[in-house]
mmCIF file of C-alpha atoms in Angstrom:
data_model
loop_
_atom_site.group_PDB
_atom_site.id
_atom_site.type_symbol
_atom_site.label_atom_id
_atom_site.label_comp_id
_atom_site.label_asym_id
_atom_site.label_seq_id
_atom_site.Cartn_x
_atom_site.Cartn_y
_atom_site.Cartn_z
ATOM 1 C CA MET M 1 31.920 23.241 29.097
ATOM 2 C CA ARG M 2 30.103 24.858 26.167
ATOM 3 C CA TYR M 3 31.895 22.580 23.676
ATOM 4 C CA GLY M 4 31.208 19.600 25.930
ATOM 5 C CA LEU M 5 27.466 20.321 25.826
ATOM 6 C CA ILE M 6 27.581 20.601 22.033
ATOM 7 C CA ILE M 7 29.347 17.235 21.747
ATOM 8 C CA LEU M 8 26.874 15.649 24.180
ATOM 9 C CA THR M 9 23.959 17.004 22.152
ATOM 10 C CA LEU M 10 25.387 15.525 18.947
ATOM 11 C CA ILE M 11 25.879 12.139 20.603
ATOM 12 C CA VAL M 12 22.314 12.072 21.940
ATOM 13 C CA SER M 13 20.850 13.159 18.597
ATOM 14 C CA SER M 14 22.667 10.334 16.826
ATOM 15 C CA PHE M 15 20.640 7.840 18.868
ATOM 16 C CA CYS M 16 17.243 9.364 18.123
ATOM 17 C CA HIS M 17 14.367 7.009 17.376
ATOM 18 C CA PRO M 18 14.667 5.815 13.755
ATOM 19 C CA ASN M 19 11.047 6.636 12.967
ATOM 20 C CA GLU M 20 11.202 10.286 14.037
ATOM 21 C CA VAL M 21 10.572 11.815 10.623
ATOM 22 C CA VAL M 22 7.960 14.370 9.656
ATOM 23 C CA LEU M 23 5.239 12.709 7.596
ATOM 24 C CA GLY M 24 2.480 14.217 5.504
ATOM 25 C CA GLU M 25 -1.122 13.036 5.184
ATOM 26 C CA ASN M 26 -1.354 9.294 4.582
ATOM 27 C CA ASP M 27 -4.259 9.051 2.150
ATOM 28 C CA VAL M 28 -5.036 7.270 -1.095
ATOM 29 C CA PHE M 29 -5.694 9.842 -3.807
ATOM 30 C CA ASN M 30 -8.840 9.068 -5.851
ATOM 31 C CA SER M 31 -9.604 6.139 -3.545
ATOM 32 C CA SER M 32 -12.952 5.586 -5.312
ATOM 33 C CA ALA M 33 -10.956 3.754 -8.000
ATOM 34 C CA LEU M 34 -10.213 1.063 -5.397
ATOM 35 C CA ALA M 35 -13.906 0.376 -4.687
ATOM 36 C CA PRO M 36 -14.016 -3.078 -6.388
ATOM 37 C CA PHE M 37 -11.012 -4.241 -4.351
ATOM 38 C CA LEU M 38 -12.258 -2.718 -1.103
ATOM 39 C CA LYS M 39 -15.681 -4.379 -1.505
ATOM 40 C CA LYS M 40 -13.984 -7.754 -1.950
ATOM 41 C CA LEU M 41 -12.027 -7.068 1.237
ATOM 42 C CA ALA M 42 -15.280 -6.305 3.045
ATOM 43 C CA LYS M 43 -16.831 -9.561 1.813
ATOM 44 C CA LEU M 44 -13.752 -11.519 2.894
ATOM 45 C CA ASP M 45 -13.874 -9.822 6.285
ATOM 46 C CA SER M 46 -17.569 -10.552 6.860
ATOM 47 C CA THR M 47 -17.772 -14.117 5.501
ATOM 48 C CA LYS M 48 -14.272 -15.323 6.418
ATOM 49 C CA SER M 49 -14.260 -17.168 3.102
ATOM 50 C CA GLY M 50 -12.654 -16.711 -0.305
ATOM 51 C CA LYS M 51 -9.394 -15.202 -1.444
ATOM 52 C CA VAL M 52 -8.419 -11.650 -2.400
ATOM 53 C CA SER M 53 -5.318 -11.455 -4.586
ATOM 54 C CA VAL M 54 -2.966 -8.474 -4.808
ATOM 55 C CA VAL M 55 -0.170 -8.165 -7.397
ATOM 56 C CA HIS M 56 2.606 -5.670 -6.604
ATOM 57 C CA ILE M 57 5.158 -4.961 -9.360
ATOM 58 C CA GLY M 58 8.088 -2.563 -9.419
ATOM 59 C CA ASP M 59 11.830 -2.024 -9.370
ATOM 60 C CA SER M 60 14.527 -2.633 -6.733
ATOM 61 C CA HIS M 61 12.277 -1.169 -4.026
ATOM 62 C CA ILE M 62 10.077 -4.245 -4.561
ATOM 63 C CA GLN M 63 12.590 -6.962 -5.518
ATOM 64 C CA ALA M 64 14.009 -7.169 -1.988
ATOM 65 C CA ASP M 65 10.411 -7.484 -0.653
ATOM 66 C CA PHE M 66 11.050 -5.539 2.574
ATOM 67 C CA PHE M 67 8.447 -2.913 1.593
ATOM 68 C CA SER M 68 5.883 -5.236 -0.010
ATOM 69 C CA GLY M 69 6.595 -7.970 2.532
ATOM 70 C CA GLN M 70 5.570 -5.723 5.426
ATOM 71 C CA THR M 71 2.330 -4.734 3.688
ATOM 72 C CA ARG M 72 1.671 -8.430 3.001
ATOM 73 C CA LYS M 73 2.243 -9.323 6.636
ATOM 74 C CA ARG M 74 -0.092 -6.609 7.914
ATOM 75 C CA LEU M 75 -2.892 -7.403 5.440
ATOM 76 C CA GLN M 76 -2.677 -11.133 6.138
ATOM 77 C CA THR M 77 -2.732 -10.547 9.885
ATOM 78 C CA ARG M 78 -5.888 -8.458 9.436
ATOM 79 C CA PHE M 79 -7.753 -10.481 6.780
ATOM 80 C CA GLY M 80 -6.186 -13.946 6.770
ATOM 81 C CA ASN M 81 -3.225 -15.665 5.140
ATOM 82 C CA ALA M 82 -4.070 -17.381 1.825
ATOM 83 C CA GLY M 83 -0.426 -18.204 1.050
ATOM 84 C CA ARG M 84 2.921 -16.722 0.163
ATOM 85 C CA GLY M 85 1.884 -15.951 -3.399
ATOM 86 C CA LEU M 86 4.113 -15.400 -6.417
ATOM 87 C CA VAL M 87 7.865 -15.572 -5.865
ATOM 88 C CA PHE M 88 10.599 -15.517 -8.474
ATOM 89 C CA PRO M 89 13.692 -17.707 -7.799
ATOM 90 C CA TYR M 90 16.094 -14.754 -7.879
ATOM 91 C CA SER M 91 18.971 -16.782 -6.451
ATOM 92 C CA LEU M 92 18.865 -19.106 -9.489
ATOM 93 C CA ALA M 93 19.350 -15.959 -11.603
ATOM 94 C CA GLY M 94 22.352 -14.895 -9.516
ATOM 95 C CA THR M 95 20.641 -11.979 -7.816
ATOM 96 C CA SER M 96 18.981 -11.257 -4.476
ATOM 97 C CA GLY M 97 15.321 -11.360 -3.566
ATOM 98 C CA ALA M 98 12.987 -12.029 -0.663
ATOM 99 C CA ILE M 99 14.797 -13.720 2.200
ATOM 100 C CA ASP M 100 11.855 -15.779 3.482
ATOM 101 C CA VAL M 101 11.731 -18.168 0.482
ATOM 102 C CA LYS M 102 14.850 -20.150 -0.340
ATOM 103 C CA PHE M 103 15.750 -21.669 -3.732
ATOM 104 C CA LYS M 104 18.790 -23.890 -4.139
ATOM 105 C CA SER M 105 20.174 -25.914 -7.043
ATOM 106 C CA ASP M 106 23.364 -27.724 -8.013
ATOM 107 C CA GLY M 107 22.551 -27.260 -11.688
ATOM 108 C CA VAL M 108 23.516 -24.469 -14.059
ATOM 109 C CA TRP M 109 20.841 -21.834 -14.679
ATOM 110 C CA ASN M 110 20.824 -19.072 -17.266
ATOM 111 C CA HIS M 111 18.624 -16.033 -16.958
ATOM 112 C CA CYS M 112 17.285 -13.039 -18.812
ATOM 113 C CA ASP M 113 15.157 -10.107 -17.755
ATOM 114 C CA ILE M 114 13.590 -6.908 -19.018
ATOM 115 C CA MET M 115 16.987 -5.200 -18.722
ATOM 116 C CA LYS M 116 19.184 -7.725 -20.563
ATOM 117 C CA GLY M 117 18.563 -10.585 -22.974
ATOM 118 C CA PHE M 118 14.865 -9.835 -23.251
ATOM 119 C CA LEU M 119 14.766 -10.539 -27.007
ATOM 120 C CA ASN M 120 15.758 -14.153 -26.517
ATOM 121 C CA CYS M 121 13.343 -15.413 -23.866
ATOM 122 C CA ASN M 122 9.773 -15.356 -22.628
ATOM 123 C CA LEU M 123 9.024 -12.842 -19.884
ATOM 124 C CA GLY M 124 5.987 -12.539 -17.670
ATOM 125 C CA VAL M 125 4.828 -10.621 -14.618
ATOM 126 C CA SER M 126 8.109 -11.139 -12.732
ATOM 127 C CA GLY M 127 10.160 -9.509 -15.518
ATOM 128 C CA TYR M 128 12.644 -12.377 -15.183
ATOM 129 C CA SER M 129 13.082 -15.854 -16.640
ATOM 130 C CA VAL M 130 15.517 -18.616 -15.687
ATOM 131 C CA SER M 131 16.353 -21.661 -17.816
ATOM 132 C CA CYS M 132 18.238 -24.904 -17.331
ATOM 133 C CA LYS M 133 18.912 -28.221 -19.027
ATOM 134 C CA SER M 134 16.338 -30.959 -18.748
ATOM 135 C CA GLU M 135 16.677 -33.130 -15.618
ATOM 136 C CA THR M 136 17.999 -30.240 -13.495
ATOM 137 C CA ARG M 137 16.782 -30.189 -9.895
ATOM 138 C CA PHE M 138 16.079 -27.322 -7.519
ATOM 139 C CA VAL M 139 14.898 -27.127 -3.925
ATOM 140 C CA LEU M 140 12.072 -24.861 -2.777
ATOM 141 C CA ASP M 141 12.170 -24.141 0.962
ATOM 142 C CA VAL M 142 9.716 -21.901 2.832
ATOM 143 C CA LYS M 143 10.544 -23.193 6.306
ATOM 144 C CA SER M 144 14.130 -22.335 7.226
ATOM 145 C CA LYS M 145 13.926 -18.542 6.639
ATOM 146 C CA ALA M 146 10.219 -17.711 6.888
ATOM 147 C CA ASP M 147 9.003 -15.576 9.802
ATOM 148 C CA THR M 148 5.342 -16.360 9.012
ATOM 149 C CA ASP M 149 3.659 -19.591 7.959
ATOM 150 C CA ALA M 150 4.287 -19.982 4.215
ATOM 151 C CA SER M 151 3.428 -23.682 3.891
ATOM 152 C CA PHE M 152 1.364 -24.550 0.828
ATOM 153 C CA ASN M 153 -0.875 -27.231 -0.656
ATOM 154 C CA LYS M 154 -1.134 -25.687 -4.099
ATOM 155 C CA LEU M 155 1.951 -24.936 -6.166
ATOM 156 C CA SER M 156 1.790 -23.248 -9.575
ATOM 157 C CA LEU M 157 4.792 -22.749 -11.848
ATOM 158 C CA PHE M 158 4.696 -20.279 -14.733
ATOM 159 C CA SER M 159 6.274 -22.466 -17.396
ATOM 160 C CA GLU M 160 5.448 -24.191 -20.685
ATOM 161 C CA ASP M 161 7.616 -27.132 -19.644
ATOM 162 C CA THR M 162 7.248 -29.919 -17.081
ATOM 163 C CA PHE M 163 8.219 -29.988 -13.406
ATOM 164 C CA VAL M 164 7.848 -33.151 -11.353
ATOM 165 C CA ILE M 165 8.441 -33.690 -7.646
ATOM 166 C CA ASP M 166 11.690 -35.484 -6.869
ATOM 167 C CA SER M 167 11.473 -35.761 -3.074
ATOM 168 C CA GLU M 168 9.284 -37.168 -0.333
ATOM 169 C CA THR M 169 6.037 -35.280 0.251
ATOM 170 C CA ILE M 170 3.555 -35.219 3.091
ATOM 171 C CA GLY M 171 0.557 -37.080 1.715
ATOM 172 C CA ALA M 172 -0.374 -37.580 -1.931
ATOM 173 C CA TYR M 173 -0.480 -35.073 -4.776
ATOM 174 C CA ARG M 174 -1.665 -34.672 -8.363
ATOM 175 C CA ASP M 175 -0.346 -32.426 -11.120
ATOM 176 C CA SER M 176 -1.562 -30.943 -14.376
ATOM 177 C CA SER M 177 -0.459 -28.489 -17.079
ATOM 178 C CA ASP M 178 -2.284 -26.274 -19.550
ATOM 179 C CA GLY M 179 0.823 -25.511 -21.616
ATOM 180 C CA LYS M 180 1.412 -22.200 -19.838
ATOM 181 C CA GLU M 181 1.339 -23.183 -16.190
ATOM 182 C CA VAL M 182 2.085 -26.316 -14.170
ATOM 183 C CA THR M 183 -0.205 -26.883 -11.171
ATOM 184 C CA ILE M 184 0.457 -29.333 -8.336
ATOM 185 C CA LEU M 185 -2.207 -29.966 -5.676
ATOM 186 C CA PHE M 186 -1.287 -31.659 -2.395
ATOM 187 C CA ASP M 187 -3.468 -33.424 0.156
ATOM 188 C CA GLU M 188 -1.379 -31.943 2.983
ATOM 189 C CA LEU M 189 0.571 -28.747 3.555
ATOM 190 C CA GLN M 190 4.200 -28.725 2.392
ATOM 191 C CA ASP M 191 7.112 -26.523 3.501
ATOM 192 C CA SER M 192 9.951 -27.811 1.309
ATOM 193 C CA LEU M 193 10.442 -30.095 -1.671
ATOM 194 C CA THR M 194 12.701 -30.837 -4.622
ATOM 195 C CA LEU M 195 11.496 -30.364 -8.203
ATOM 196 C CA LEU M 196 12.921 -31.874 -11.374
ATOM 197 C CA ALA M 197 12.723 -29.800 -14.574
ATOM 198 C CA LEU M 198 11.972 -31.720 -17.765
ATOM 199 C CA THR M 199 11.393 -31.010 -21.454
ATOM 200 C CA SER M 200 9.218 -33.204 -23.663
ATOM 201 C CA ASP M 201 12.221 -34.326 -25.727
ATOM 202 C CA ASN M 202 14.658 -34.304 -22.786
ATOM 203 C CA ILE M 203 17.021 -32.174 -24.919
ATOM 204 C CA GLY M 204 16.089 -28.484 -24.875
ATOM 205 C CA GLN M 205 16.025 -25.857 -22.142
ATOM 206 C CA VAL M 206 13.385 -25.612 -19.442
ATOM 207 C CA GLU M 207 12.135 -22.065 -18.700
ATOM 208 C CA LEU M 208 10.617 -20.843 -15.435
ATOM 209 C CA GLN M 209 9.080 -17.410 -14.835
ATOM 210 C CA GLY M 210 7.858 -17.724 -11.271
ATOM 211 C CA VAL M 211 6.375 -19.938 -8.556
ATOM 212 C CA VAL M 212 3.028 -19.348 -6.811
ATOM 213 C CA MET M 213 2.350 -20.861 -3.379
ATOM 214 C CA GLU M 214 -1.142 -21.036 -1.884
ATOM 215 C CA ASN M 215 -2.622 -22.793 1.132
ATOM 216 C CA GLN M 216 -6.261 -22.557 -0.067
ATOM 217 C CA LEU M 217 -7.332 -20.893 3.182
ATOM 218 C CA PRO M 218 -9.423 -17.701 3.177
ATOM 219 C CA GLY M 219 -7.438 -14.493 3.184
ATOM 220 C CA ILE M 220 -5.002 -12.344 1.238
ATOM 221 C CA LEU M 221 -2.650 -13.647 -1.445
ATOM 222 C CA TYR M 222 -0.061 -10.895 -1.876
ATOM 223 C CA ASN M 223 2.160 -11.432 -4.931
ATOM 224 C CA ALA M 224 5.211 -9.149 -5.216
ATOM 225 C CA VAL M 225 7.939 -9.125 -7.875
ATOM 226 C CA GLY M 226 10.455 -6.496 -8.973
ATOM 227 C CA VAL M 227 13.451 -5.999 -11.233
ATOM 228 C CA ASN M 228 16.465 -4.065 -9.966
ATOM 229 C CA GLY M 229 17.153 -0.910 -11.999
ATOM 230 C CA SER M 230 14.025 -1.202 -14.121
ATOM 231 C CA SER M 231 11.691 1.459 -15.446
ATOM 232 C CA THR M 232 8.116 1.459 -16.692
ATOM 233 C CA ARG M 233 9.289 1.464 -20.321
ATOM 234 C CA GLN M 234 11.422 -1.618 -19.746
ATOM 235 C CA TYR M 235 8.670 -3.473 -17.916
ATOM 236 C CA LEU M 236 6.525 -3.212 -21.035
ATOM 237 C CA ARG M 237 8.960 -5.699 -22.604
ATOM 238 C CA SER M 238 7.311 -8.495 -20.606
ATOM 239 C CA GLN M 239 5.193 -10.251 -23.199
ATOM 240 C CA VAL M 240 2.647 -12.079 -21.040
ATOM 241 C CA PHE M 241 2.603 -10.128 -17.771
ATOM 242 C CA SER M 242 -1.065 -9.137 -18.115
ATOM 243 C CA GLU M 243 -2.093 -12.753 -18.799
ATOM 244 C CA GLN M 244 -0.214 -13.935 -15.719
ATOM 245 C CA ILE M 245 -1.811 -11.192 -13.617
ATOM 246 C CA ALA M 246 -5.143 -12.595 -14.810
ATOM 247 C CA SER M 247 -4.001 -16.094 -13.798
ATOM 248 C CA LEU M 248 -3.252 -14.696 -10.336
ATOM 249 C CA ASP M 249 -6.845 -13.363 -10.264
ATOM 250 C CA ALA M 250 -5.671 -9.943 -9.123
ATOM 251 C CA SER M 251 -8.280 -7.790 -7.413
ATOM 252 C CA LEU M 252 -5.662 -5.057 -6.963
ATOM 253 C CA VAL M 253 -2.540 -4.315 -9.003
ATOM 254 C CA ILE M 254 -0.006 -1.988 -7.343
ATOM 255 C CA ILE M 255 2.499 -0.313 -9.679
ATOM 256 C CA SER M 256 5.667 0.974 -7.966
ATOM 257 C CA PHE M 257 7.962 2.389 -10.637
ATOM 258 C CA GLY M 258 9.475 5.832 -11.058
ATOM 259 C CA THR M 259 12.881 5.950 -9.410
ATOM 260 C CA ASN M 260 14.721 4.819 -12.549
ATOM 261 C CA ASP M 261 12.343 6.657 -14.882
ATOM 262 C CA CYS M 262 13.387 9.883 -13.148
ATOM 263 C CA TYR M 263 17.082 9.196 -12.554
ATOM 264 C CA MET M 264 18.569 11.659 -15.055
ATOM 265 C CA SER M 265 19.175 15.369 -15.517
ATOM 266 C CA SER M 266 16.149 17.594 -16.023
ATOM 267 C CA SER M 267 17.316 18.401 -19.561
ATOM 268 C CA LYS M 268 17.084 14.711 -20.531
ATOM 269 C CA PHE M 269 13.875 13.938 -18.658
ATOM 270 C CA CYS M 270 10.743 13.436 -20.773
ATOM 271 C CA ILE M 271 7.729 13.480 -18.488
ATOM 272 C CA ASP M 272 5.348 12.879 -21.384
ATOM 273 C CA CYS M 273 7.315 9.726 -22.269
ATOM 274 C CA VAL M 274 7.133 8.394 -18.707
ATOM 275 C CA LYS M 275 3.447 9.259 -18.445
ATOM 276 C CA GLU M 276 2.764 7.444 -21.712
ATOM 277 C CA GLY M 277 4.666 4.402 -20.410
ATOM 278 C CA ILE M 278 2.498 4.251 -17.268
ATOM 279 C CA ARG M 279 -0.613 4.747 -19.392
ATOM 280 C CA ASN M 280 0.384 1.843 -21.649
ATOM 281 C CA LEU M 281 1.047 -0.323 -18.613
ATOM 282 C CA ILE M 282 -2.434 0.416 -17.262
ATOM 283 C CA VAL M 283 -4.040 -0.294 -20.649
ATOM 284 C CA ARG M 284 -2.216 -3.615 -21.011
ATOM 285 C CA ILE M 285 -3.155 -4.714 -17.500
ATOM 286 C CA ARG M 286 -6.807 -3.894 -18.121
ATOM 287 C CA LYS M 287 -6.858 -5.771 -21.426
ATOM 288 C CA GLU M 288 -6.785 -9.071 -19.537
ATOM 289 C CA ASN M 289 -7.938 -7.763 -16.144
ATOM 290 C CA PRO M 290 -10.785 -5.274 -16.727
ATOM 291 C CA SER M 291 -12.154 -5.613 -13.191
ATOM 292 C CA SER M 292 -8.842 -5.169 -11.347
ATOM 293 C CA ALA M 293 -8.370 -1.971 -9.347
ATOM 294 C CA ILE M 294 -5.031 -0.257 -9.980
ATOM 295 C CA LEU M 295 -2.975 1.707 -7.451
ATOM 296 C CA LEU M 296 0.041 3.785 -8.481
ATOM 297 C CA THR M 297 2.680 4.606 -5.871
ATOM 298 C CA SER M 298 5.014 7.538 -6.329
ATOM 299 C CA PRO M 299 8.714 6.774 -5.731
ATOM 300 C CA PRO M 300 10.613 8.022 -2.692
ATOM 301 C CA ASP M 301 12.579 11.243 -2.834
ATOM 302 C CA SER M 302 16.116 10.721 -4.145
ATOM 303 C CA TYR M 303 19.316 12.462 -5.132
ATOM 304 C CA ILE M 304 21.211 12.050 -8.411
ATOM 305 C CA TYR M 305 24.832 11.023 -7.836
ATOM 306 C CA ARG M 306 24.233 11.797 -4.142
ATOM 307 C CA LYS M 307 24.645 15.513 -4.994
ATOM 308 C CA TYR M 308 21.577 16.875 -6.736
ATOM 309 C CA ALA M 309 17.996 16.787 -5.529
ATOM 310 C CA ASN M 310 15.932 14.941 -8.128
ATOM 311 C CA SER M 311 13.603 17.619 -9.496
ATOM 312 C CA ASN M 312 11.954 15.132 -11.882
ATOM 313 C CA ILE M 313 10.002 13.324 -9.182
ATOM 314 C CA PRO M 314 7.516 16.182 -8.502
ATOM 315 C CA LYS M 315 6.750 16.198 -12.245
ATOM 316 C CA LEU M 316 6.055 12.470 -12.126
ATOM 317 C CA GLN M 317 3.957 12.968 -9.005
ATOM 318 C CA GLN M 318 1.762 15.460 -10.892
ATOM 319 C CA ALA M 319 1.546 13.214 -13.968
ATOM 320 C CA MET M 320 0.378 10.329 -11.781
ATOM 321 C CA LYS M 321 -2.388 12.497 -10.326
ATOM 322 C CA GLU M 322 -3.518 13.387 -13.848
ATOM 323 C CA LEU M 323 -3.583 9.685 -14.773
ATOM 324 C CA CYS M 324 -5.811 8.989 -11.779
ATOM 325 C CA PHE M 325 -8.684 10.846 -13.409
ATOM 326 C CA GLU M 326 -7.803 9.965 -16.981
ATOM 327 C CA GLN M 327 -7.559 6.204 -16.336
ATOM 328 C CA ASN M 328 -9.635 5.864 -13.142
ATOM 329 C CA VAL M 329 -6.749 4.618 -11.020
ATOM 330 C CA ALA M 330 -5.686 5.549 -7.484
ATOM 331 C CA LEU M 331 -2.407 6.998 -6.194
ATOM 332 C CA TRP M 332 -0.541 6.515 -2.942
ATOM 333 C CA ASP M 333 1.781 9.523 -2.948
ATOM 334 C CA PHE M 334 4.739 8.242 -0.943
ATOM 335 C CA TYR M 335 6.950 11.087 -2.211
ATOM 336 C CA GLY M 336 4.644 13.652 -0.614
ATOM 337 C CA LEU M 337 4.050 11.519 2.470
ATOM 338 C CA MET M 338 7.757 11.152 3.270
ATOM 339 C CA GLY M 339 8.229 14.926 3.037
ATOM 340 C CA GLY M 340 8.874 15.748 -0.626
ATOM 341 C CA LYS M 341 12.053 17.429 -1.809
ATOM 342 C CA ASN M 342 15.169 16.753 0.335
ATOM 343 C CA SER M 343 13.242 14.412 2.647
ATOM 344 C CA ILE M 344 15.533 11.510 1.711
ATOM 345 C CA LYS M 345 18.273 13.262 3.715
ATOM 346 C CA GLN M 346 16.057 13.445 6.770
ATOM 347 C CA TRP M 347 15.236 9.753 6.368
ATOM 348 C CA GLN M 348 18.934 8.917 5.997
ATOM 349 C CA ASN M 349 19.796 10.918 9.118
ATOM 350 C CA ASN M 350 17.232 8.863 11.020
ATOM 351 C CA GLY M 351 18.464 5.485 9.817
ATOM 352 C CA LEU M 352 15.619 4.998 7.356
ATOM 353 C CA ALA M 353 17.489 5.529 4.050
ATOM 354 C CA ARG M 354 20.834 4.427 2.718
ATOM 355 C CA ARG M 355 23.708 6.748 1.955
ATOM 356 C CA ASP M 356 23.096 6.452 -1.797
ATOM 357 C CA TYR M 357 20.041 8.721 -1.201
ATOM 358 C CA ILE M 358 17.984 6.377 -3.398
ATOM 359 C CA HIS M 359 17.165 3.246 -1.422
ATOM 360 C CA LEU M 360 15.725 2.893 2.051
ATOM 361 C CA THR M 361 17.117 0.696 4.795
ATOM 362 C CA LYS M 362 15.252 -2.427 5.887
ATOM 363 C CA THR M 363 13.724 -0.377 8.711
ATOM 364 C CA GLY M 364 12.752 2.346 6.232
ATOM 365 C CA TYR M 365 11.111 -0.109 3.850
ATOM 366 C CA GLU M 366 9.212 -1.706 6.702
ATOM 367 C CA LEU M 367 7.950 1.732 7.717
ATOM 368 C CA GLN M 368 6.911 2.315 4.095
ATOM 369 C CA GLY M 369 5.079 -1.032 4.091
ATOM 370 C CA ASN M 370 3.268 -0.126 7.310
ATOM 371 C CA LEU M 371 2.272 3.247 5.876
ATOM 372 C CA LEU M 372 0.851 1.668 2.704
ATOM 373 C CA TYR M 373 -1.129 -0.788 4.813
ATOM 374 C CA GLU M 374 -2.494 2.054 6.960
ATOM 375 C CA ALA M 375 -3.498 4.039 3.867
ATOM 376 C CA LEU M 376 -5.336 1.024 2.426
ATOM 377 C CA ILE M 377 -7.101 0.378 5.737
ATOM 378 C CA LYS M 378 -8.106 4.032 5.948
ATOM 379 C CA ALA M 379 -9.658 3.743 2.470
ATOM 380 C CA TYR M 380 -11.305 0.483 3.567
ATOM 381 C CA ASP M 381 -12.772 2.050 6.692
ATOM 382 C CA ASP M 382 -14.120 4.907 4.547
ATOM 383 C CA LEU M 383 -15.676 2.421 2.089
ATOM 384 C CA ASP M 384 -19.214 3.807 2.501
ATOM 385 C CA ASP M 385 -17.920 7.135 1.214
ATOM 386 C CA VAL M 386 -16.177 5.583 -1.816
#
């Protein structure tokens, strides 16, 4: 009977609620640095007019968009939905991305990113670029997979080349280009269309670095892009990311790197190098975006080779806090919030992290997105004290 009770206890514990993890305080450190963004939120909330743009960049934790997508959903529910924002066509580059926006093409696309081939192409805020022959078509679809309304009447494409619509549209439209970005304005909302890529001489390659969808309604435009396996140092290879952040009119830039910066033995880890990389990233963002608030997020706890607790993350956590005062930025300390050292095991035991002890599950990322939203709202509610 004793062994039977033990077995029964184990069975019951395996079905525990997936969110039963011990969490720390959910605060934004040095939240005063977010004051310009929070005041714009307050104006949006009171006037029900205008747009507040957020740009969220990072590594694989962001590329899948489960984390950032949940924060987007919560903010747009609270303050209004101004559109889907910036999306990179990851599927055209042969990799995975957000599941709510679908790209499809019968043509051949090449790609490069901040990890590979970066010397031979132009890279922007997404850290990726895809290219194709002139007269290649692709379909943009925000209807079949979206769980929120992502229809748009303004479409912007980060490209020096030309893209024309090659399908029926609802109502009329007009397009323009400034040599860096193609803009198409529609009279009515669209949810899918086909675009034809063209070069001026109809010979060379067409490059595309991202697509921005807006509905021109008041609310939040939450732009999120990431590169699997990337680090802060590698992201600095993007030549025009700060200019594109300016084009997105970012009131808040969220920087979510660190997992790959720290994924090495302690003997090889250079915290001063990583800190300098984050500092350079902040400086480059502010060069073109001096009024944007910046929020750092510490990475989740992780294990190296699934065996060794990553002792580099607490060092990064401390370096980020030092940068808060040095550069007047804020920090959302997710590492501390989730429980610090060894907490990734607790999250994995509760169905919130994968067995690689690096990535979270979809449920875990959605919890992370909810927690970031709650931390931002707490800072917003405390605005008079900021």
